[in-house]
Short mmCIF file of C-alpha atoms and ligand atoms in Angstrom, two decimals:
data_model
loop_
_atom_site.label_atom_id
_atom_site.label_comp_id
_atom_site.label_asym_id
_atom_site.label_seq_id
_atom_site.Cartn_x
_atom_site.Cartn_y
_atom_site.Cartn_z
CA MET A 1 120.68 209.66 43.72
CA ALA A 2 120.69 206.16 42.36
CA SER A 3 122.52 203.39 44.22
CA TYR A 4 125.00 201.31 42.30
CA PHE A 5 126.61 197.93 42.84
CA HIS A 6 129.72 198.59 40.70
CA GLU A 7 129.59 202.37 40.51
CA GLU A 8 132.81 202.75 38.54
CA PHE A 9 131.76 200.30 35.81
CA GLU A 10 128.10 201.28 35.69
CA THR A 11 128.90 204.93 35.11
CA LEU A 12 132.01 204.56 32.94
CA PRO A 13 132.11 207.30 30.28
CA ARG A 14 131.40 205.91 26.80
CA GLN A 15 134.92 206.29 25.53
CA ALA A 16 136.37 204.31 28.43
CA LEU A 17 133.59 201.75 28.15
CA GLU A 18 134.35 201.22 24.47
CA ALA A 19 138.07 200.95 25.12
CA LEU A 20 137.34 198.24 27.69
CA GLN A 21 135.00 196.47 25.26
CA LEU A 22 137.64 196.46 22.51
CA LYS A 23 140.28 195.06 24.82
CA ARG A 24 137.95 192.32 26.03
CA LEU A 25 136.71 191.59 22.50
CA CYS A 26 140.27 191.04 21.23
CA ASP A 27 140.92 188.78 24.18
CA VAL A 28 137.81 186.63 23.67
CA LEU A 29 138.53 186.32 19.94
CA GLN A 30 142.01 184.99 20.68
CA ARG A 31 140.54 182.51 23.15
CA VAL A 32 137.79 181.11 20.91
CA TYR A 33 140.12 180.97 17.92
CA ALA A 34 142.55 178.84 19.92
CA ALA A 35 140.03 176.64 21.77
CA VAL A 36 136.89 176.21 19.65
CA PRO A 37 137.23 174.52 16.25
CA PHE A 38 133.86 175.98 15.19
CA TYR A 39 135.14 179.54 15.62
CA ARG A 40 138.53 178.84 14.11
CA GLY A 41 136.70 177.44 11.06
CA ALA A 42 134.19 180.31 10.87
CA LEU A 43 136.89 183.00 11.13
CA ASP A 44 139.16 181.24 8.65
CA LYS A 45 136.24 180.98 6.25
CA ALA A 46 135.57 184.72 6.63
CA GLY A 47 139.29 185.37 6.05
CA ILE A 48 139.74 187.15 9.40
CA LYS A 49 142.32 186.55 12.10
CA PRO A 50 141.59 187.70 15.67
CA SER A 51 144.49 190.16 15.32
CA ASP A 52 142.70 191.83 12.35
CA VAL A 53 140.07 193.22 14.72
CA LYS A 54 141.35 196.69 15.62
CA SER A 55 138.14 198.59 16.42
CA LEU A 56 134.60 197.89 17.56
CA GLN A 57 133.48 198.64 13.99
CA ASP A 58 135.44 195.56 12.87
CA LEU A 59 132.98 193.41 14.83
CA GLN A 60 130.65 193.74 11.85
CA ARG A 61 133.06 191.72 9.73
CA LEU A 62 132.73 188.68 11.97
CA PRO A 63 130.23 185.90 11.22
CA PHE A 64 127.13 185.36 13.35
CA THR A 65 126.52 182.45 15.73
CA THR A 66 123.00 180.96 15.64
CA LYS A 67 120.91 178.58 17.70
CA GLN A 68 121.41 176.09 14.87
CA ASP A 69 125.19 176.33 15.41
CA MET A 70 124.61 175.50 19.07
CA ARG A 71 122.47 172.56 18.06
CA ASP A 72 125.13 171.28 15.68
CA SER A 73 127.64 171.52 18.52
CA TYR A 74 125.46 169.59 20.97
CA PRO A 75 126.27 169.16 23.78
CA TYR A 76 129.74 170.60 24.45
CA ALA A 77 131.51 171.40 21.18
CA LEU A 78 131.23 175.19 21.59
CA PHE A 79 132.78 175.15 25.07
CA ALA A 80 136.02 177.11 25.21
CA ALA A 81 137.13 175.78 28.60
CA PRO A 82 138.09 172.18 29.37
CA MET A 83 135.33 170.12 30.99
CA ASP A 84 137.17 169.91 34.32
CA GLU A 85 136.85 173.71 34.61
CA ILE A 86 133.09 173.69 34.01
CA VAL A 87 131.30 173.87 37.36
CA ARG A 88 127.67 174.29 36.20
CA ILE A 89 125.59 173.28 33.21
CA HIS A 90 122.22 174.79 32.24
CA ALA A 91 120.07 174.26 29.15
CA SER A 92 117.17 175.83 27.30
CA SER A 93 114.89 174.75 24.47
CA GLY A 94 116.47 173.84 21.20
CA THR A 95 114.45 173.99 18.02
CA THR A 96 113.74 170.26 17.93
CA GLY A 97 114.38 167.39 20.32
CA LYS A 98 117.66 168.41 21.92
CA PRO A 99 118.18 171.36 24.26
CA THR A 100 120.75 174.14 23.87
CA VAL A 101 123.49 173.53 26.44
CA VAL A 102 125.59 176.14 28.25
CA GLY A 103 128.52 175.62 30.64
CA TYR A 104 129.96 177.98 33.25
CA THR A 105 133.41 178.09 34.79
CA ARG A 106 133.79 179.20 38.41
CA LYS A 107 134.67 182.68 37.16
CA ASP A 108 131.53 182.72 34.95
CA ILE A 109 129.36 181.85 37.96
CA GLU A 110 131.02 184.62 39.97
CA ASN A 111 130.53 187.15 37.18
CA TRP A 112 126.90 186.10 36.78
CA ALA A 113 126.25 186.55 40.52
CA GLU A 114 127.93 189.99 40.39
CA LEU A 115 125.93 191.07 37.34
CA MET A 116 122.72 189.77 38.86
CA ALA A 117 123.48 191.65 42.11
CA ARG A 118 124.04 194.77 39.96
CA THR A 119 120.73 194.04 38.24
CA LEU A 120 118.89 193.83 41.56
CA VAL A 121 120.39 197.11 42.79
CA THR A 122 119.37 198.71 39.47
CA ALA A 123 115.80 197.69 40.32
CA GLY A 124 116.07 199.42 43.71
CA VAL A 125 116.73 196.28 45.77
CA HIS A 126 119.15 196.47 48.71
CA LYS A 127 120.63 194.44 51.51
CA GLY A 128 117.87 193.77 54.01
CA ASP A 129 115.29 193.08 51.31
CA ILE A 130 113.51 189.72 51.36
CA ILE A 131 113.36 188.35 47.83
CA HIS A 132 110.58 185.90 47.01
CA ASN A 133 112.13 184.13 44.05
CA ALA A 134 109.40 182.29 42.14
CA TYR A 135 111.42 181.71 38.96
CA GLY A 136 111.86 177.99 38.38
CA TYR A 137 114.97 176.28 39.77
CA GLY A 138 116.58 173.64 37.57
CA LEU A 139 118.03 173.60 34.08
CA PHE A 140 116.19 176.90 33.50
CA THR A 141 118.52 179.75 34.49
CA GLY A 142 115.87 181.94 36.16
CA GLY A 143 115.79 180.44 39.68
CA LEU A 144 119.50 179.89 40.36
CA GLY A 145 120.53 183.03 38.48
CA VAL A 146 118.43 185.37 40.60
CA HIS A 147 119.25 183.36 43.71
CA ASN A 148 123.03 183.71 43.45
CA GLY A 149 122.74 187.42 42.70
CA ALA A 150 120.52 187.96 45.73
CA GLU A 151 123.02 186.18 47.99
CA ARG A 152 125.91 188.09 46.44
CA LEU A 153 124.11 191.33 47.25
CA GLY A 154 123.47 190.11 50.79
CA ALA A 155 119.68 190.24 50.57
CA SER A 156 117.59 187.37 52.00
CA VAL A 157 116.35 185.07 49.27
CA ILE A 158 113.43 182.66 49.55
CA PRO A 159 114.05 179.89 46.97
CA ILE A 160 110.34 179.15 46.54
CA SER A 161 110.54 178.31 42.78
CA GLY A 162 107.28 178.01 40.80
CA GLY A 163 103.96 176.36 41.63
CA ASN A 164 101.71 175.89 44.65
CA THR A 165 100.40 179.43 44.58
CA VAL A 166 98.39 179.32 47.79
CA ARG A 167 101.51 178.35 49.72
CA GLN A 168 103.45 181.10 47.91
CA LEU A 169 100.93 183.68 49.10
CA MET A 170 101.09 182.45 52.67
CA ILE A 171 104.88 182.62 52.67
CA MET A 172 104.90 186.08 51.11
CA GLN A 173 102.55 187.26 53.82
CA ASP A 174 104.21 185.55 56.78
CA PHE A 175 107.87 186.04 55.76
CA GLY A 176 107.42 189.70 54.88
CA SER A 177 108.71 189.43 51.28
CA SER A 178 109.59 192.86 49.88
CA VAL A 179 110.63 191.86 46.34
CA LEU A 180 108.89 189.45 44.00
CA THR A 181 110.73 187.79 41.10
CA CYS A 182 108.73 185.70 38.62
CA THR A 183 107.23 185.89 35.14
CA PRO A 184 104.77 188.76 34.64
CA SER A 185 101.93 186.36 33.83
CA TYR A 186 102.53 184.40 37.02
CA SER A 187 102.33 187.61 39.06
CA LEU A 188 98.86 188.28 37.65
CA PHE A 189 97.85 184.70 38.36
CA MET A 190 98.99 185.23 41.97
CA ALA A 191 96.79 188.32 42.13
CA GLU A 192 93.75 186.27 41.08
CA GLU A 193 94.50 183.53 43.59
CA ALA A 194 95.04 186.09 46.33
CA LYS A 195 91.65 187.58 45.63
CA ALA A 196 90.04 184.15 45.88
CA ALA A 197 91.91 183.48 49.15
CA GLY A 198 90.85 186.85 50.58
CA ILE A 199 94.42 188.24 50.68
CA ASP A 200 94.82 191.93 49.90
CA PHE A 201 98.20 192.73 48.30
CA ARG A 202 98.07 196.17 49.89
CA THR A 203 98.60 194.52 53.27
CA LEU A 204 101.79 192.78 52.05
CA LYS A 205 105.26 194.32 52.25
CA LEU A 206 106.02 193.88 48.52
CA ARG A 207 107.69 196.97 47.09
CA ILE A 208 109.29 195.85 43.82
CA GLY A 209 108.54 193.18 41.21
CA ILE A 210 111.24 192.04 38.76
CA PHE A 211 109.47 190.42 35.85
CA GLY A 212 110.79 188.83 32.69
CA ALA A 213 111.58 185.59 30.83
CA GLU A 214 108.57 186.20 28.55
CA PRO A 215 107.15 189.11 26.56
CA TRP A 216 104.88 191.62 28.27
CA SER A 217 103.67 195.15 27.72
CA ASP A 218 103.22 198.52 29.41
CA ALA A 219 99.50 197.77 29.70
CA MET A 220 100.36 194.62 31.64
CA ARG A 221 102.75 196.63 33.78
CA SER A 222 99.95 199.00 34.82
CA GLU A 223 97.66 196.10 35.63
CA ILE A 224 100.33 194.34 37.73
CA GLU A 225 101.25 197.54 39.59
CA GLU A 226 97.62 198.18 40.38
CA LYS A 227 96.77 194.63 41.45
CA LEU A 228 99.96 193.82 43.37
CA ASP A 229 100.62 197.32 44.70
CA LEU A 230 104.32 197.44 43.75
CA THR A 231 106.69 198.91 41.17
CA ALA A 232 107.00 196.45 38.26
CA LEU A 233 110.27 196.39 36.30
CA ASP A 234 111.45 194.51 33.24
CA ILE A 235 114.42 192.10 33.34
CA TYR A 236 115.90 190.47 30.25
CA GLY A 237 118.27 187.58 29.74
CA LEU A 238 118.77 184.32 27.91
CA SER A 239 120.55 181.12 28.82
CA GLU A 240 122.84 181.18 25.80
CA ILE A 241 124.32 184.50 26.90
CA MET A 242 124.20 183.90 30.69
CA GLY A 243 120.65 183.79 32.09
CA PRO A 244 118.73 186.55 33.91
CA GLY A 245 120.68 189.77 34.46
CA VAL A 246 121.89 190.54 30.94
CA ALA A 247 119.79 193.73 30.95
CA MET A 248 117.61 195.51 33.52
CA GLU A 249 115.29 198.48 33.62
CA CYS A 250 116.33 200.99 36.30
CA ILE A 251 113.80 202.09 38.89
CA GLU A 252 114.74 205.75 38.35
CA GLY A 253 114.13 205.87 34.60
CA LYS A 254 111.71 202.96 34.12
CA ASN A 255 112.21 203.34 30.41
CA GLY A 256 114.32 200.71 28.67
CA LEU A 257 116.74 198.09 29.98
CA HIS A 258 120.44 198.84 30.54
CA ILE A 259 122.45 196.04 28.95
CA TRP A 260 125.70 195.50 30.84
CA GLU A 261 128.15 196.66 28.22
CA ASP A 262 131.30 195.84 30.17
CA HIS A 263 130.38 192.16 29.59
CA PHE A 264 128.20 192.16 26.47
CA ILE A 265 128.35 194.05 23.16
CA PRO A 266 124.86 194.56 21.71
CA GLU A 267 124.11 195.25 18.04
CA ILE A 268 120.81 195.54 16.20
CA ILE A 269 120.55 193.99 12.75
CA ASP A 270 117.96 193.64 10.05
CA PRO A 271 116.90 189.99 10.56
CA ASP A 272 116.56 189.46 6.80
CA THR A 273 119.77 191.00 5.51
CA GLY A 274 122.01 190.79 8.59
CA GLU A 275 122.98 194.49 8.09
CA ARG A 276 123.61 196.53 11.20
CA LEU A 277 120.90 199.11 12.01
CA GLY A 278 121.31 202.50 13.65
CA GLU A 279 120.30 203.87 17.05
CA GLY A 280 116.53 203.77 17.55
CA GLU A 281 115.90 201.41 14.65
CA ARG A 282 114.01 198.27 15.54
CA GLY A 283 115.56 194.94 14.59
CA GLU A 284 117.08 191.75 15.95
CA LEU A 285 119.37 191.92 18.95
CA VAL A 286 122.80 190.35 18.44
CA ILE A 287 125.07 189.91 21.48
CA THR A 288 128.79 189.20 21.76
CA THR A 289 129.94 188.02 25.20
CA ILE A 290 133.34 189.49 26.06
CA THR A 291 134.13 188.02 29.49
CA LYS A 292 132.68 184.51 29.41
CA GLN A 293 135.01 181.53 29.64
CA GLY A 294 132.78 178.44 29.48
CA ILE A 295 130.93 179.23 26.28
CA PRO A 296 131.76 182.64 24.85
CA LEU A 297 129.54 183.55 21.90
CA ILE A 298 130.48 185.86 19.05
CA ARG A 299 127.62 187.84 17.47
CA TYR A 300 124.91 185.53 18.80
CA ARG A 301 121.57 186.08 17.05
CA THR A 302 119.07 186.23 19.92
CA ARG A 303 116.05 186.50 17.59
CA ASP A 304 114.57 189.06 20.00
CA ILE A 305 113.31 192.29 18.45
CA THR A 306 114.23 195.59 20.10
CA SER A 307 116.18 198.84 19.53
CA LEU A 308 119.05 200.69 21.24
CA ASN A 309 118.82 204.03 23.04
CA TYR A 310 122.13 205.81 23.83
CA GLU A 311 120.51 208.88 25.43
CA GLN A 312 121.74 209.72 28.89
CA CYS A 313 119.57 208.07 31.56
CA VAL A 314 118.39 209.81 34.74
CA CYS A 315 119.96 207.04 36.85
CA GLY A 316 123.46 208.04 35.76
CA ARG A 317 124.33 204.67 34.25
CA THR A 318 126.06 205.00 30.92
CA HIS A 319 125.15 201.56 29.54
CA VAL A 320 122.88 201.65 26.49
CA ARG A 321 119.20 200.83 26.96
CA LEU A 322 117.21 198.18 25.07
CA ALA A 323 113.58 198.97 24.32
CA ARG A 324 111.06 196.48 25.72
CA MET A 325 111.23 193.33 23.56
CA SER A 326 108.46 193.51 21.00
CA GLY A 327 108.58 190.03 19.50
CA ARG A 328 110.87 187.52 17.86
CA SER A 329 112.21 187.03 14.38
CA ASP A 330 111.58 183.28 14.59
CA ASP A 331 108.58 181.23 15.66
CA MET A 332 109.57 180.55 19.28
CA LEU A 333 106.64 180.76 21.68
CA ILE A 334 106.83 181.24 25.43
CA ILE A 335 104.04 179.34 27.13
CA ARG A 336 103.83 179.68 30.91
CA GLY A 337 107.45 180.72 30.88
CA VAL A 338 108.56 177.67 28.87
CA ASN A 339 110.18 178.29 25.48
CA VAL A 340 108.53 176.16 22.83
CA PHE A 341 109.25 175.85 19.12
CA PRO A 342 106.43 174.44 16.96
CA SER A 343 109.08 172.17 15.42
CA GLN A 344 109.60 170.51 18.81
CA ILE A 345 105.93 169.57 18.99
CA GLU A 346 106.08 168.40 15.41
CA SER A 347 109.01 166.11 16.14
CA ILE A 348 107.00 164.51 18.97
CA LEU A 349 103.90 164.08 16.79
CA VAL A 350 105.69 162.45 13.86
CA ARG A 351 107.00 159.72 16.10
CA ILE A 352 103.47 158.61 17.05
CA GLU A 353 101.82 155.94 14.94
CA GLY A 354 98.53 156.95 13.31
CA VAL A 355 99.16 160.69 13.74
CA GLU A 356 99.53 162.86 10.62
CA PRO A 357 102.03 165.73 10.40
CA HIS A 358 99.20 168.27 10.13
CA TYR A 359 98.66 170.22 13.29
CA LEU A 360 97.66 173.58 14.69
CA LEU A 361 98.71 175.13 17.99
CA ILE A 362 96.17 177.43 19.62
CA ILE A 363 97.46 179.53 22.48
CA ASP A 364 95.27 181.58 24.76
CA ARG A 365 95.43 183.25 28.14
CA ARG A 366 92.61 182.39 30.55
CA GLU A 367 92.54 183.85 34.05
CA ASN A 368 96.15 184.93 33.50
CA LEU A 369 97.38 181.44 32.68
CA ASP A 370 98.53 180.46 29.21
CA THR A 371 96.72 177.52 27.65
CA LEU A 372 97.88 175.44 24.72
CA GLU A 373 95.61 173.33 22.56
CA VAL A 374 97.22 171.04 20.02
CA GLN A 375 94.88 170.05 17.21
CA VAL A 376 96.26 167.19 15.19
CA GLU A 377 94.94 165.02 12.41
CA VAL A 378 94.86 161.27 12.80
CA ASP A 379 94.54 158.76 9.96
CA GLU A 380 91.17 157.34 8.82
CA ARG A 381 91.74 154.06 10.57
CA ILE A 382 92.28 155.63 13.98
CA PHE A 383 89.55 158.17 13.51
CA SER A 384 86.95 155.45 12.95
CA ASP A 385 88.03 153.70 16.18
CA GLU A 386 86.07 153.85 19.39
CA ILE A 387 86.04 157.06 21.41
CA LYS A 388 88.00 155.26 24.12
CA VAL A 389 90.87 154.57 21.73
CA LEU A 390 90.91 158.18 20.56
CA GLN A 391 90.88 159.48 24.10
CA SER A 392 93.73 157.30 25.18
CA LEU A 393 95.78 158.41 22.16
CA ALA A 394 95.11 162.05 23.00
CA ARG A 395 96.20 161.52 26.62
CA ARG A 396 99.35 159.77 25.42
CA ILE A 397 100.32 162.70 23.21
CA GLU A 398 99.62 165.15 26.04
CA LYS A 399 101.89 163.13 28.29
CA GLU A 400 104.68 162.95 25.69
CA ILE A 401 104.57 166.73 25.21
CA LYS A 402 104.59 167.30 28.96
CA ASP A 403 107.48 164.85 29.48
CA VAL A 404 109.63 166.21 26.68
CA LEU A 405 108.86 169.94 26.72
CA GLY A 406 107.53 170.48 30.23
CA VAL A 407 104.34 172.20 29.06
CA THR A 408 100.82 171.13 29.81
CA CYS A 409 98.46 171.07 26.83
CA THR A 410 95.20 169.57 25.68
CA VAL A 411 95.25 167.51 22.53
CA LYS A 412 92.29 167.47 20.20
CA LEU A 413 92.36 164.75 17.54
CA VAL A 414 90.63 165.80 14.35
CA GLU A 415 89.54 164.08 11.15
CA PRO A 416 91.96 163.73 8.27
CA LYS A 417 92.15 166.80 6.01
CA THR A 418 90.33 169.16 8.39
CA ILE A 419 93.31 171.37 9.23
CA GLN A 420 93.65 174.04 6.62
CA ARG A 421 96.42 173.44 4.08
CA SER A 422 98.47 176.26 2.75
CA GLU A 423 100.29 176.71 -0.50
CA GLY A 424 103.02 178.74 1.03
CA LYS A 425 104.21 178.83 4.61
CA SER A 426 101.71 176.84 6.62
CA LYS A 427 100.07 178.55 9.54
CA ARG A 428 100.71 176.33 12.48
CA VAL A 429 100.11 178.75 15.33
CA ILE A 430 97.18 180.88 16.41
CA ASP A 431 98.16 183.03 19.37
CA ASN A 432 95.09 184.67 20.90
CA ARG A 433 96.92 186.17 23.90
CA LYS A 434 96.53 189.90 24.14
CA LEU A 435 99.47 191.22 26.10
O1 LIG B 1 114.22 183.37 30.21
C1 LIG B 1 116.28 183.93 31.36
C2 LIG B 1 115.53 184.80 32.28
C3 LIG B 1 115.11 184.32 33.50
C4 LIG B 1 115.26 186.13 31.95
C5 LIG B 1 114.43 185.14 34.38
C6 LIG B 1 114.61 186.97 32.81
C7 LIG B 1 114.19 186.46 34.05
P1 LIG B 1 115.64 181.44 28.38
O2 LIG B 1 114.76 180.40 28.99
O3 LIG B 1 116.85 181.00 27.66
O4 LIG B 1 116.18 182.40 29.48
O5 LIG B 1 114.73 182.31 27.43
C8 LIG B 1 115.26 183.44 26.78
O6 LIG B 1 113.11 184.55 26.77
O7 LIG B 1 115.43 185.12 24.13
C9 LIG B 1 113.40 186.13 25.05
O8 LIG B 1 112.74 185.66 23.89
C10 LIG B 1 112.57 185.76 26.29
N1 LIG B 1 112.70 186.80 27.31
C11 LIG B 1 113.50 186.83 28.38
N2 LIG B 1 113.30 187.98 29.09
C12 LIG B 1 112.36 188.69 28.41
C13 LIG B 1 111.73 189.95 28.62
C14 LIG B 1 115.44 183.22 30.30
N3 LIG B 1 111.99 190.74 29.66
C15 LIG B 1 114.20 184.11 25.95
N4 LIG B 1 110.82 190.36 27.68
C16 LIG B 1 114.71 185.38 25.29
C17 LIG B 1 110.53 189.59 26.60
C18 LIG B 1 111.99 187.94 27.27
N5 LIG B 1 111.07 188.39 26.38
#
């Protein structure tokens, strides 16, 4: 028998779940229409009043919200609660210079902790577990999101955050960590470091790994389970919608991620036409938040590609399952857990004197760590300068990218006109990672 955190809600029969969704949807539409000029404008333009929505099918008549809309509303214009009710602010990568900002009311933070506690229980975690939380703490939602859920559940959480792997291994060993939370690629990097340090994962107490925030595969799952000697499960979330804990794979079924439908309504659309797709069809995930107060989002286009599975799950939860994410419908990259848009790198490059707007990003994975090489053309004048000048320019660009985006890269300056031009869409990214 599976354990639940909110048994009544997690196992709600579909009809009751949908009735709850409709009630909450109508409520959130009223709220955003009254408080957010963007939504009032978008609904007016579509000729729909909140009171016109009478069934979940009517959701399809509402306009989408995109990352661009969030950018245009930077920083707070999409907030539906007054600033003095916002108790936390997080942010994630925007498509160019400015991040996407999200605000939480006290109730939002409570709901997030509850949903994250539910997510942990779904993964087989319980009170008494020691959770080694190596997701980053800060503006990124991973660290604090998992942390608050672990405390809400009553498990012991170690707020180790990312980095300093040798120390992480020592703490895992000495503190008896039973659950590991981090990106899947970082877990494999830990395995390599452990080998070098002579630590055998089989002697550790780790039982469960909760991995997400970047794409991975079933092949990677097998490798992680073998090397770290634990059960590896997939967790999905995004800052715009809440953070980690939007959807979680259950330990019983280990086949798809239950998205918490009492708080979020998922739809799958064709990314080109915007038409809704049926069960099992792969397309872009669109999410409507139905309980959030700080920044509720209506039909938010996540850009993540997946499908929905309504079949009954062995765990007894009735919430629909998302298939493992298989890519994105935009060009966002996730490099060492950091979301990066090529356009962000471009906007850094164009600000630097002597650098041409022709560049190529080459991503690889070496010893389980992502690497990023930025090849960029410089003008004739710079290229004929001394090596020292070129080197210092390259270091300066590397530093700018690190300061603005938080990712480490190596910059290779190349001669003018050496990066291949294209007549159509230019190819700016070569991703050699094999997940
Ligand atoms: O990555 C939140 C999170 C933290 C999720 C910890 C899971 C664990 P963002 O930084 O806003 O938030 O990035 C969200 O990451 O749209 C996906 O493209 C990708 N992503 C997140 N989880 C998965 C996953 C956090 N399990 C973006 N598989 C999302 C594939 C994932 N991609």
